[in-house]
Tab-separated table of C-alpha atoms and ligand atoms in Angstrom:
chain	number	residue	atom	x	y	z
A	1	UNK	CA	-4.272	-6.580	-35.337
A	2	UNK	CA	-1.886	-6.637	-38.316
A	3	UNK	CA	-4.092	-9.311	-39.903
A	4	UNK	CA	-7.114	-6.997	-39.741
A	5	UNK	CA	-5.307	-3.757	-40.703
A	6	UNK	CA	-6.279	-2.502	-44.163
A	7	UNK	CA	-3.759	0.360	-44.286
A	8	UNK	CA	-0.381	-0.986	-45.454
A	9	UNK	CA	1.690	1.353	-43.218
A	10	UNK	CA	-0.287	0.346	-40.138
A	11	UNK	CA	0.035	-3.308	-41.088
A	12	UNK	CA	3.816	-2.928	-41.453
A	13	UNK	CA	4.140	-1.087	-38.133
A	14	UNK	CA	2.135	-3.739	-36.286
A	15	UNK	CA	4.204	-6.524	-37.921
A	16	UNK	CA	7.355	-4.669	-36.893
A	17	UNK	CA	6.173	-4.486	-33.272
A	18	UNK	CA	5.756	-8.247	-33.143
A	19	UNK	CA	9.139	-9.013	-34.757
A	20	UNK	CA	12.202	-9.740	-32.572
A	21	UNK	CA	13.809	-6.427	-33.730
A	22	UNK	CA	10.674	-4.449	-32.836
A	23	UNK	CA	10.382	-5.757	-29.262
A	24	UNK	CA	12.009	-2.689	-27.698
A	25	UNK	CA	9.741	-0.324	-29.636
A	26	UNK	CA	6.688	-2.322	-28.611
A	27	UNK	CA	7.754	-2.197	-24.959
A	28	UNK	CA	8.234	1.577	-25.100
A	29	UNK	CA	4.995	2.166	-27.040
A	30	UNK	CA	2.825	-0.214	-25.068
A	31	UNK	CA	4.029	-1.225	-21.581
A	32	UNK	CA	6.008	1.903	-20.650
A	33	UNK	CA	3.143	4.145	-21.750
A	34	UNK	CA	0.482	1.914	-20.153
A	35	UNK	CA	-1.670	2.128	-23.277
A	36	UNK	CA	-5.204	0.865	-23.130
A	37	UNK	CA	-6.753	-1.383	-25.784
A	38	UNK	CA	-8.940	1.543	-26.839
A	39	UNK	CA	-5.931	3.842	-27.313
A	40	UNK	CA	-4.119	1.253	-29.411
A	41	UNK	CA	-7.185	0.800	-31.618
A	42	UNK	CA	-7.409	4.590	-32.003
A	43	UNK	CA	-3.727	4.695	-33.100
A	44	UNK	CA	-4.451	2.079	-35.799
A	45	UNK	CA	-7.851	3.127	-37.162
A	46	UNK	CA	-7.731	0.859	-40.212
A	47	UNK	CA	-7.916	-2.184	-37.938
A	48	UNK	CA	-11.511	-3.289	-38.266
A	49	UNK	CA	-11.547	-6.165	-35.865
A	50	UNK	CA	-14.765	-8.173	-35.474
A	51	UNK	CA	-16.222	-7.594	-32.020
A	52	UNK	CA	-15.930	-11.265	-30.976
A	53	UNK	CA	-12.191	-11.118	-31.713
A	54	UNK	CA	-11.815	-7.980	-29.648
A	55	UNK	CA	-13.585	-9.595	-26.702
A	56	UNK	CA	-11.332	-12.634	-26.917
A	57	UNK	CA	-8.126	-10.624	-27.175
A	58	UNK	CA	-8.862	-8.120	-24.422
A	59	UNK	CA	-7.649	-9.449	-21.069
A	60	UNK	CA	-10.209	-9.398	-18.259
A	61	UNK	CA	-9.722	-6.680	-15.637
A	62	UNK	CA	-7.584	-7.896	-12.774
A	63	UNK	CA	-8.943	-7.719	-9.261
A	64	UNK	CA	-7.589	-5.046	-6.941
A	65	UNK	CA	-7.058	-5.857	-3.272
A	66	UNK	CA	-7.640	-3.382	-0.452
A	67	UNK	CA	-6.998	-3.832	3.234
A	68	UNK	CA	-10.062	-3.503	5.416
A	69	UNK	CA	-9.517	-0.460	7.584
A	70	UNK	CA	-12.442	-0.765	9.972
A	71	UNK	CA	-13.010	-3.075	12.903
A	72	UNK	CA	-15.919	-5.518	12.519
A	73	UNK	CA	-16.504	-5.063	16.244
A	74	UNK	CA	-17.091	-1.318	15.845
A	75	UNK	CA	-18.740	-1.377	12.392
A	76	UNK	CA	-20.414	-4.795	12.129
A	77	UNK	CA	-22.280	-3.931	8.909
A	78	UNK	CA	-19.671	-1.820	7.158
A	79	UNK	CA	-16.291	-2.177	5.515
A	80	UNK	CA	-14.106	0.926	5.353
A	81	UNK	CA	-11.297	1.194	2.805
A	82	UNK	CA	-8.384	3.624	2.642
A	83	UNK	CA	-7.584	4.118	-1.014
A	84	UNK	CA	-4.906	6.280	-2.551
A	85	UNK	CA	-6.004	7.714	-5.902
A	86	UNK	CA	-3.126	6.668	-8.123
A	87	UNK	CA	-1.765	8.779	-10.998
A	88	UNK	CA	1.617	9.086	-12.666
A	89	UNK	CA	3.456	10.526	-15.676
A	90	UNK	CA	4.706	8.196	-18.424
A	91	UNK	CA	8.116	8.685	-20.109
A	92	UNK	CA	6.247	10.607	-22.853
A	93	UNK	CA	4.700	12.843	-20.153
A	94	UNK	CA	1.186	11.469	-20.463
A	95	UNK	CA	-0.774	11.499	-17.218
A	96	UNK	CA	-2.114	8.070	-16.397
A	97	UNK	CA	-4.728	7.340	-13.754
A	98	UNK	CA	-5.073	4.118	-11.803
A	99	UNK	CA	-8.191	2.369	-13.068
A	100	UNK	CA	-9.852	1.101	-9.907
A	101	UNK	CA	-8.795	3.839	-7.469
A	102	UNK	CA	-9.912	6.568	-9.919
A	103	UNK	CA	-13.221	4.796	-10.493
A	104	UNK	CA	-13.830	4.485	-6.746
A	105	UNK	CA	-12.928	8.150	-6.196
A	106	UNK	CA	-15.467	9.172	-8.840
A	107	UNK	CA	-18.420	7.522	-7.082
A	108	UNK	CA	-20.758	9.935	-5.392
A	109	UNK	CA	-21.266	9.305	-1.674
A	110	UNK	CA	-24.821	10.610	-2.054
A	111	UNK	CA	-25.913	7.917	-4.497
A	112	UNK	CA	-26.253	4.154	-4.239
A	113	UNK	CA	-23.662	2.221	-6.206
A	114	UNK	CA	-23.166	-1.447	-6.840
A	115	UNK	CA	-19.483	-2.200	-6.238
A	116	UNK	CA	-18.503	-5.698	-7.363
A	117	UNK	CA	-16.246	-7.051	-4.640
A	118	UNK	CA	-15.103	-10.157	-2.852
A	119	UNK	CA	-13.595	-10.739	0.557
A	120	UNK	CA	-10.727	-13.037	1.337
A	121	UNK	CA	-8.572	-13.554	4.383
A	122	UNK	CA	-5.530	-11.297	4.181
A	123	UNK	CA	-1.977	-12.095	5.171
A	124	UNK	CA	-2.125	-9.948	8.320
A	125	UNK	CA	-3.620	-12.115	11.059
A	126	UNK	CA	-6.021	-10.342	13.422
A	127	UNK	CA	-3.950	-9.893	16.599
A	128	UNK	CA	-5.134	-11.232	19.938
A	129	UNK	CA	-5.876	-8.411	22.429
A	130	UNK	CA	-3.156	-9.671	24.782
A	131	UNK	CA	-0.372	-9.244	22.177
A	132	UNK	CA	1.456	-5.885	22.263
A	133	UNK	CA	1.828	-4.427	18.759
A	134	UNK	CA	4.567	-2.558	16.954
A	135	UNK	CA	2.850	-1.200	13.818
A	136	UNK	CA	4.651	0.473	10.919
A	137	UNK	CA	2.407	1.807	8.158
A	138	UNK	CA	3.359	4.830	6.050
A	139	UNK	CA	0.819	6.184	3.540
A	140	UNK	CA	-2.045	3.808	2.792
A	141	UNK	CA	-0.099	1.271	4.832
A	142	UNK	CA	-2.051	2.677	7.785
A	143	UNK	CA	-5.228	1.061	6.389
A	144	UNK	CA	-5.160	-2.240	8.309
A	145	UNK	CA	-3.813	-0.510	11.414
A	146	UNK	CA	-6.748	1.843	11.600
A	147	UNK	CA	-8.828	-1.360	12.003
A	148	UNK	CA	-6.424	-2.787	14.602
A	149	UNK	CA	-6.448	0.394	16.726
A	150	UNK	CA	-10.205	0.808	16.409
A	151	UNK	CA	-10.718	-2.803	17.505
A	152	UNK	CA	-8.293	-2.570	20.407
A	153	UNK	CA	-9.874	0.683	21.588
A	154	UNK	CA	-13.281	-1.042	21.602
A	155	UNK	CA	-11.860	-4.056	23.451
A	156	UNK	CA	-10.211	-1.822	26.042
A	157	UNK	CA	-13.609	-0.504	27.147
A	158	UNK	CA	-14.535	-3.928	28.533
A	159	UNK	CA	-10.986	-4.952	29.431
A	160	UNK	CA	-8.598	-2.114	30.369
A	161	UNK	CA	-5.666	-4.580	30.427
A	162	UNK	CA	-5.484	-5.027	26.624
A	163	UNK	CA	-1.899	-4.812	25.401
A	164	UNK	CA	-0.405	-1.509	24.171
A	165	UNK	CA	0.186	-0.388	20.591
A	166	UNK	CA	3.172	1.530	19.238
A	167	UNK	CA	2.408	2.964	15.782
A	168	UNK	CA	4.810	4.631	13.329
A	169	UNK	CA	2.992	6.526	10.581
A	170	UNK	CA	4.521	8.488	7.709
A	171	UNK	CA	3.183	10.712	4.939
A	172	UNK	CA	4.337	13.575	2.752
A	173	UNK	CA	3.015	16.630	4.577
A	174	UNK	CA	1.295	17.169	7.870
A	175	UNK	CA	-1.236	19.440	6.152
A	176	UNK	CA	-2.036	17.415	3.023
A	177	UNK	CA	-2.067	13.646	3.539
A	178	UNK	CA	-2.059	13.004	7.293
A	179	UNK	CA	-4.697	10.277	7.010
A	180	UNK	CA	-7.054	9.813	10.002
A	181	UNK	CA	-5.150	12.503	11.919
A	182	UNK	CA	-7.913	13.106	14.491
A	183	UNK	CA	-8.451	9.382	14.975
A	184	UNK	CA	-4.786	8.643	15.834
A	185	UNK	CA	-4.436	11.726	18.007
A	186	UNK	CA	-7.590	10.849	19.940
A	187	UNK	CA	-6.249	7.372	20.754
A	188	UNK	CA	-2.796	8.742	21.591
A	189	UNK	CA	-4.174	11.018	24.275
A	190	UNK	CA	-5.342	10.599	27.828
A	191	UNK	CA	-5.391	7.773	30.274
A	192	UNK	CA	-7.281	5.209	28.238
A	193	UNK	CA	-5.956	5.756	24.697
A	194	UNK	CA	-4.488	2.536	23.288
A	195	UNK	CA	-1.712	4.574	21.615
A	196	UNK	CA	-1.062	6.716	24.698
A	197	UNK	CA	2.205	6.840	26.628
A	198	UNK	CA	0.171	6.190	29.779
A	199	UNK	CA	-0.718	2.803	28.274
A	200	UNK	CA	2.955	2.318	27.321
A	201	UNK	CA	1.920	2.717	23.708
A	202	UNK	CA	2.857	5.523	21.338
A	203	UNK	CA	2.117	7.285	18.046
A	204	UNK	CA	5.052	8.672	16.037
A	205	UNK	CA	4.868	10.517	12.727
A	206	UNK	CA	7.360	11.098	9.918
A	207	UNK	CA	6.354	13.902	7.525
A	208	UNK	CA	8.774	13.282	4.677
A	209	UNK	CA	8.430	16.593	2.818
A	210	UNK	CA	7.853	19.100	5.623
A	211	UNK	CA	11.594	19.895	5.857
A	212	UNK	CA	14.515	19.970	3.400
A	213	UNK	CA	15.802	16.533	4.446
A	214	UNK	CA	13.474	13.524	4.022
A	215	UNK	CA	12.285	11.996	7.260
A	216	UNK	CA	10.816	8.498	7.091
A	217	UNK	CA	9.273	6.054	9.564
A	218	UNK	CA	12.597	4.234	9.884
A	219	UNK	CA	14.190	7.459	11.210
A	220	UNK	CA	11.508	7.659	13.896
A	221	UNK	CA	11.990	3.964	14.755
A	222	UNK	CA	15.694	4.646	15.345
A	223	UNK	CA	14.899	7.786	17.342
A	224	UNK	CA	12.602	5.722	19.565
A	225	UNK	CA	15.069	2.820	19.674
A	226	UNK	CA	14.888	2.236	23.451
A	227	UNK	CA	11.093	2.153	23.411
A	228	UNK	CA	11.046	-0.142	20.345
A	229	UNK	CA	13.559	-2.521	21.882
A	230	UNK	CA	11.624	-2.665	25.141
A	231	UNK	CA	8.432	-3.473	23.235
A	232	UNK	CA	10.147	-6.254	21.294
A	233	UNK	CA	12.422	-7.866	23.817
A	234	UNK	CA	11.377	-7.176	27.398
A	235	UNK	CA	9.753	-10.061	29.268
A	236	UNK	CA	6.594	-8.045	29.885
A	237	UNK	CA	5.946	-7.204	26.201
A	238	UNK	CA	7.343	-9.399	23.398
A	239	UNK	CA	5.374	-7.464	20.802
A	240	UNK	CA	4.432	-8.614	17.303
A	241	UNK	CA	5.666	-6.397	14.434
A	242	UNK	CA	3.317	-5.569	11.553
A	243	UNK	CA	4.517	-3.644	8.481
A	244	UNK	CA	2.150	-2.500	5.695
A	245	UNK	CA	2.362	-0.135	2.717
A	246	UNK	CA	4.408	0.465	-0.406
A	247	UNK	CA	6.639	-2.432	-1.418
A	248	UNK	CA	9.264	-0.273	-3.162
A	249	UNK	CA	11.935	0.525	-0.575
A	250	UNK	CA	10.073	0.822	2.690
A	251	UNK	CA	10.011	-2.790	3.973
A	252	UNK	CA	13.768	-3.267	3.467
A	253	UNK	CA	14.559	0.123	5.038
A	254	UNK	CA	12.311	-0.564	8.024
A	255	UNK	CA	13.890	-3.994	8.524
A	256	UNK	CA	17.347	-2.363	8.442
A	257	UNK	CA	16.221	0.184	11.050
A	258	UNK	CA	14.947	-2.597	13.326
A	259	UNK	CA	18.288	-4.387	12.942
A	260	UNK	CA	20.066	-1.179	13.900
A	261	UNK	CA	17.889	-0.796	17.004
A	262	UNK	CA	18.736	-4.363	18.038
A	263	UNK	CA	22.469	-3.627	17.608
A	264	UNK	CA	22.622	-0.102	19.042
A	265	UNK	CA	20.130	-0.407	21.879
A	266	UNK	CA	20.146	-4.129	22.556
A	267	UNK	CA	23.832	-4.892	22.021
A	268	UNK	CA	22.951	-7.686	19.584
A	269	UNK	CA	25.954	-8.371	17.289
A	270	UNK	CA	25.272	-7.011	13.774
A	271	UNK	CA	25.625	-10.454	12.188
A	272	UNK	CA	22.920	-11.849	14.525
A	273	UNK	CA	20.358	-9.044	14.182
A	274	UNK	CA	19.049	-10.168	10.798
A	275	UNK	CA	18.736	-13.776	11.986
A	276	UNK	CA	16.870	-12.549	15.088
A	277	UNK	CA	14.261	-10.853	12.897
A	278	UNK	CA	14.040	-13.880	10.582
A	279	UNK	CA	13.315	-16.058	13.619
A	280	UNK	CA	10.616	-13.580	14.591
A	281	UNK	CA	9.103	-13.951	11.093
A	282	UNK	CA	9.165	-17.743	11.376
A	283	UNK	CA	7.425	-17.484	14.746
A	284	UNK	CA	4.659	-15.359	13.161
A	285	UNK	CA	5.660	-12.276	15.171
A	286	UNK	CA	6.966	-10.199	12.226
A	287	UNK	CA	4.397	-9.873	9.451
A	288	UNK	CA	4.707	-7.773	6.310
A	289	UNK	CA	1.971	-6.951	3.768
A	290	UNK	CA	3.010	-4.604	0.987
A	291	UNK	CA	1.810	-3.496	-2.428
A	292	UNK	CA	3.142	-1.411	-5.313
B	301	LIG	C1	-2.824	-7.254	-0.235
B	301	LIG	C2	-2.993	-5.881	-0.827
B	301	LIG	C3	-3.562	-4.868	-0.071
B	301	LIG	C4	-3.702	-3.583	-0.606
B	301	LIG	N1	-4.260	-2.619	0.164
B	301	LIG	C5	-4.386	-1.375	-0.330
B	301	LIG	C6	-4.974	-0.334	0.465
B	301	LIG	O1	-5.407	-0.554	1.592
B	301	LIG	N2	-5.066	0.912	-0.081
B	301	LIG	C7	-4.600	1.183	-1.352
B	301	LIG	O2	-4.722	2.341	-1.783
B	301	LIG	N3	-4.063	0.229	-2.120
B	301	LIG	C8	-3.955	-1.046	-1.646
B	301	LIG	N4	-3.427	-2.027	-2.446
B	301	LIG	C9	-3.072	-1.684	-3.851
B	301	LIG	C10	-4.336	-1.814	-4.753
B	301	LIG	O3	-4.692	-3.180	-4.860
B	301	LIG	C11	-4.136	-1.292	-6.173
B	301	LIG	O4	-2.988	-1.878	-6.734
B	301	LIG	C12	-4.019	0.244	-6.262
B	301	LIG	O5	-5.172	0.832	-5.730
B	301	LIG	C13	-3.855	0.688	-7.730
B	301	LIG	O6	-4.962	0.213	-8.456
B	301	LIG	P1	-5.568	1.060	-9.668
B	301	LIG	O7	-6.538	0.179	-10.374
B	301	LIG	O8	-6.050	2.388	-9.202
B	301	LIG	O9	-4.326	1.313	-10.571
B	301	LIG	P2	-3.918	0.499	-11.913
B	301	LIG	O10	-4.791	0.851	-13.050
B	301	LIG	O11	-3.772	-0.935	-11.551
B	301	LIG	O12	-2.564	1.175	-12.125
B	301	LIG	C14	-1.490	0.842	-11.347
B	301	LIG	C15	-0.446	0.559	-12.376
B	301	LIG	O13	0.216	1.743	-12.553
B	301	LIG	C16	1.594	1.542	-12.434
B	301	LIG	N5	2.104	2.742	-11.743
B	301	LIG	C17	1.648	3.318	-10.626
B	301	LIG	N6	2.374	4.394	-10.299
B	301	LIG	C18	3.308	4.475	-11.264
B	301	LIG	C19	4.388	5.377	-11.497
B	301	LIG	N7	4.633	6.406	-10.669
B	301	LIG	N8	5.170	5.162	-12.583
B	301	LIG	C20	4.934	4.121	-13.418
B	301	LIG	N9	3.922	3.249	-13.256
B	301	LIG	C21	3.141	3.426	-12.187
B	301	LIG	C22	1.731	0.306	-11.607
B	301	LIG	O14	2.877	-0.398	-11.882
B	301	LIG	C23	0.520	-0.471	-12.000
B	301	LIG	O15	0.778	-1.285	-13.103
B	301	LIG	C24	-3.273	-3.321	-1.926
B	301	LIG	C25	-2.717	-4.335	-2.683
B	301	LIG	C26	-2.572	-5.594	-2.157
B	301	LIG	C27	-1.958	-6.682	-3.008
B	302	LIG	N1	-0.303	13.359	-5.700
B	302	LIG	C1	-0.273	13.337	-4.371
B	302	LIG	O1	-0.291	14.332	-3.690
B	302	LIG	C2	-0.198	12.016	-3.701
B	302	LIG	C3	-0.217	11.962	-2.317
B	302	LIG	C4	-0.136	10.726	-1.695
B	302	LIG	C5	-0.015	9.565	-2.494
B	302	LIG	N2	-0.020	9.642	-3.844
B	302	LIG	C6	0.107	8.438	-4.677
B	302	LIG	O2	-0.612	7.372	-4.102
B	302	LIG	C7	0.133	6.144	-4.148
B	302	LIG	C8	0.284	5.514	-2.806
B	302	LIG	O3	0.561	6.501	-1.866
B	302	LIG	P1	0.785	6.240	-0.343
B	302	LIG	O4	0.598	7.524	0.370
B	302	LIG	O5	0.085	5.049	0.102
B	302	LIG	O6	2.301	5.776	-0.195
B	302	LIG	P2	3.672	6.355	-0.587
B	302	LIG	O7	3.680	7.080	-1.864
B	302	LIG	O8	4.493	5.150	-0.500
B	302	LIG	O9	4.103	7.429	0.541
B	302	LIG	C9	3.921	7.335	1.957
B	302	LIG	C10	5.096	7.936	2.672
B	302	LIG	O10	6.187	7.009	2.634
B	302	LIG	C11	7.357	7.725	2.266
B	302	LIG	N3	8.388	6.858	1.713
B	302	LIG	C12	8.888	6.813	0.451
B	302	LIG	N4	9.900	5.920	0.382
B	302	LIG	C13	10.048	5.393	1.615
B	302	LIG	C14	10.925	4.437	2.171
B	302	LIG	N5	11.856	3.817	1.453
B	302	LIG	N6	10.792	4.143	3.475
B	302	LIG	C15	9.854	4.719	4.247
B	302	LIG	N7	9.005	5.648	3.775
B	302	LIG	C16	9.081	5.978	2.475
B	302	LIG	C17	6.856	8.792	1.314
B	302	LIG	O11	7.810	9.822	1.211
B	302	LIG	P3	8.214	10.576	-0.152
B	302	LIG	O12	7.140	10.295	-1.156
B	302	LIG	O13	8.315	12.006	0.242
B	302	LIG	O14	9.550	10.003	-0.542
B	302	LIG	C18	5.601	9.238	2.051
B	302	LIG	O15	5.922	10.136	3.066
B	302	LIG	C19	1.449	6.491	-4.786
B	302	LIG	O16	1.367	6.088	-6.132
B	302	LIG	C20	1.548	7.987	-4.706
B	302	LIG	O17	2.211	8.488	-5.851
B	302	LIG	C21	-0.111	10.850	-4.455
């Protein structure tokens, strides 16, 4: 850009950004503020870059992955997604919006749209109906588990002996972002519900901001320690654990809570609990898929 700048001050500023001394300024101006190519060009209007240069210098959009949150058994010709519309404030208090999630949210459900997409096998294997499940999915982490529960509910119609599901869900407020509330509650009720206590399953919620002290899924896992331990260790269950959602602190905190359950409820020595879970991972019975 400095090569094409005709204004001397702009040229100097751009040269400064690319010098070793200017690296910090560039990071603060560009990365920390998540500036787009268009915004940078607007900040340096004397840069008259030929279009073919611009096309070469602009990186292609990266693909965004989303978990499929519908069962192919129940919706053979559809794919449902559960997308959080991302926005945040930069250090200079500029509101930024996630590109793909904002674009998706702006599409009208009443019109036809062409959505360029691809499908690839995810890292969460589709569980066999005979495997009991311990699911932990706060926020949009519930996306793949909505598909799992929907599928298992459909399977249970033909085969009432399908294995139970214990699901820990968390969100900010019961009133604002309790995703698929009616769906979970329906499957947690009654005789046949795959999340129902009658089926030895369960559905537990952590609403983090509905009280002064934060409550997270890991708190509920500890509260339900006996049930969790039974699901994991008893001869009749030997459940598989699936964790999905934000990669920031949740997976480590959930793993620590599971270790605590093994120690407190199962009498496993603290130094062995982590190894026990690692063995479970190696055996393909503890699977984590997270995103930031
Ligand atoms: C395997 C996999 C499965 C996924 N499944 C789902 C799913 O089911 N549902 C779902 O909603 N998402 C899911 N994601 C995440 C999804 O792919 C996108 O990353 C997400 O939707 C954001 O994309 P975007 O284009 O809207 O935002 P972008 O334009 O990509 O913006 C996100 C950028 O903003 C930054 N950012 C975000 N918040 C802040 C903040 N508070 N402060 C500073 N910077 C911030 C991030 O670092 C990132 O660089 C999944 C990701 C993976 C890898
Ligand atoms: N503006 C909004 O109202 C709104 C609502 C939902 C999501 N979003 C945005 O959408 C994106 C994704 O949201 P999301 O709902 O999928 O996931 P999320 O932001 O990760 O939140 C899901 C739940 O997990 C909780 N949580 C935070 N840290 C945790 C930890 N270490 N262990 C366990 N749970 C933890 C959150 O509580 P706390 O957040 O209370 O700590 C919240 O209750 C984020 O960028 C978020 O900012 C915005």
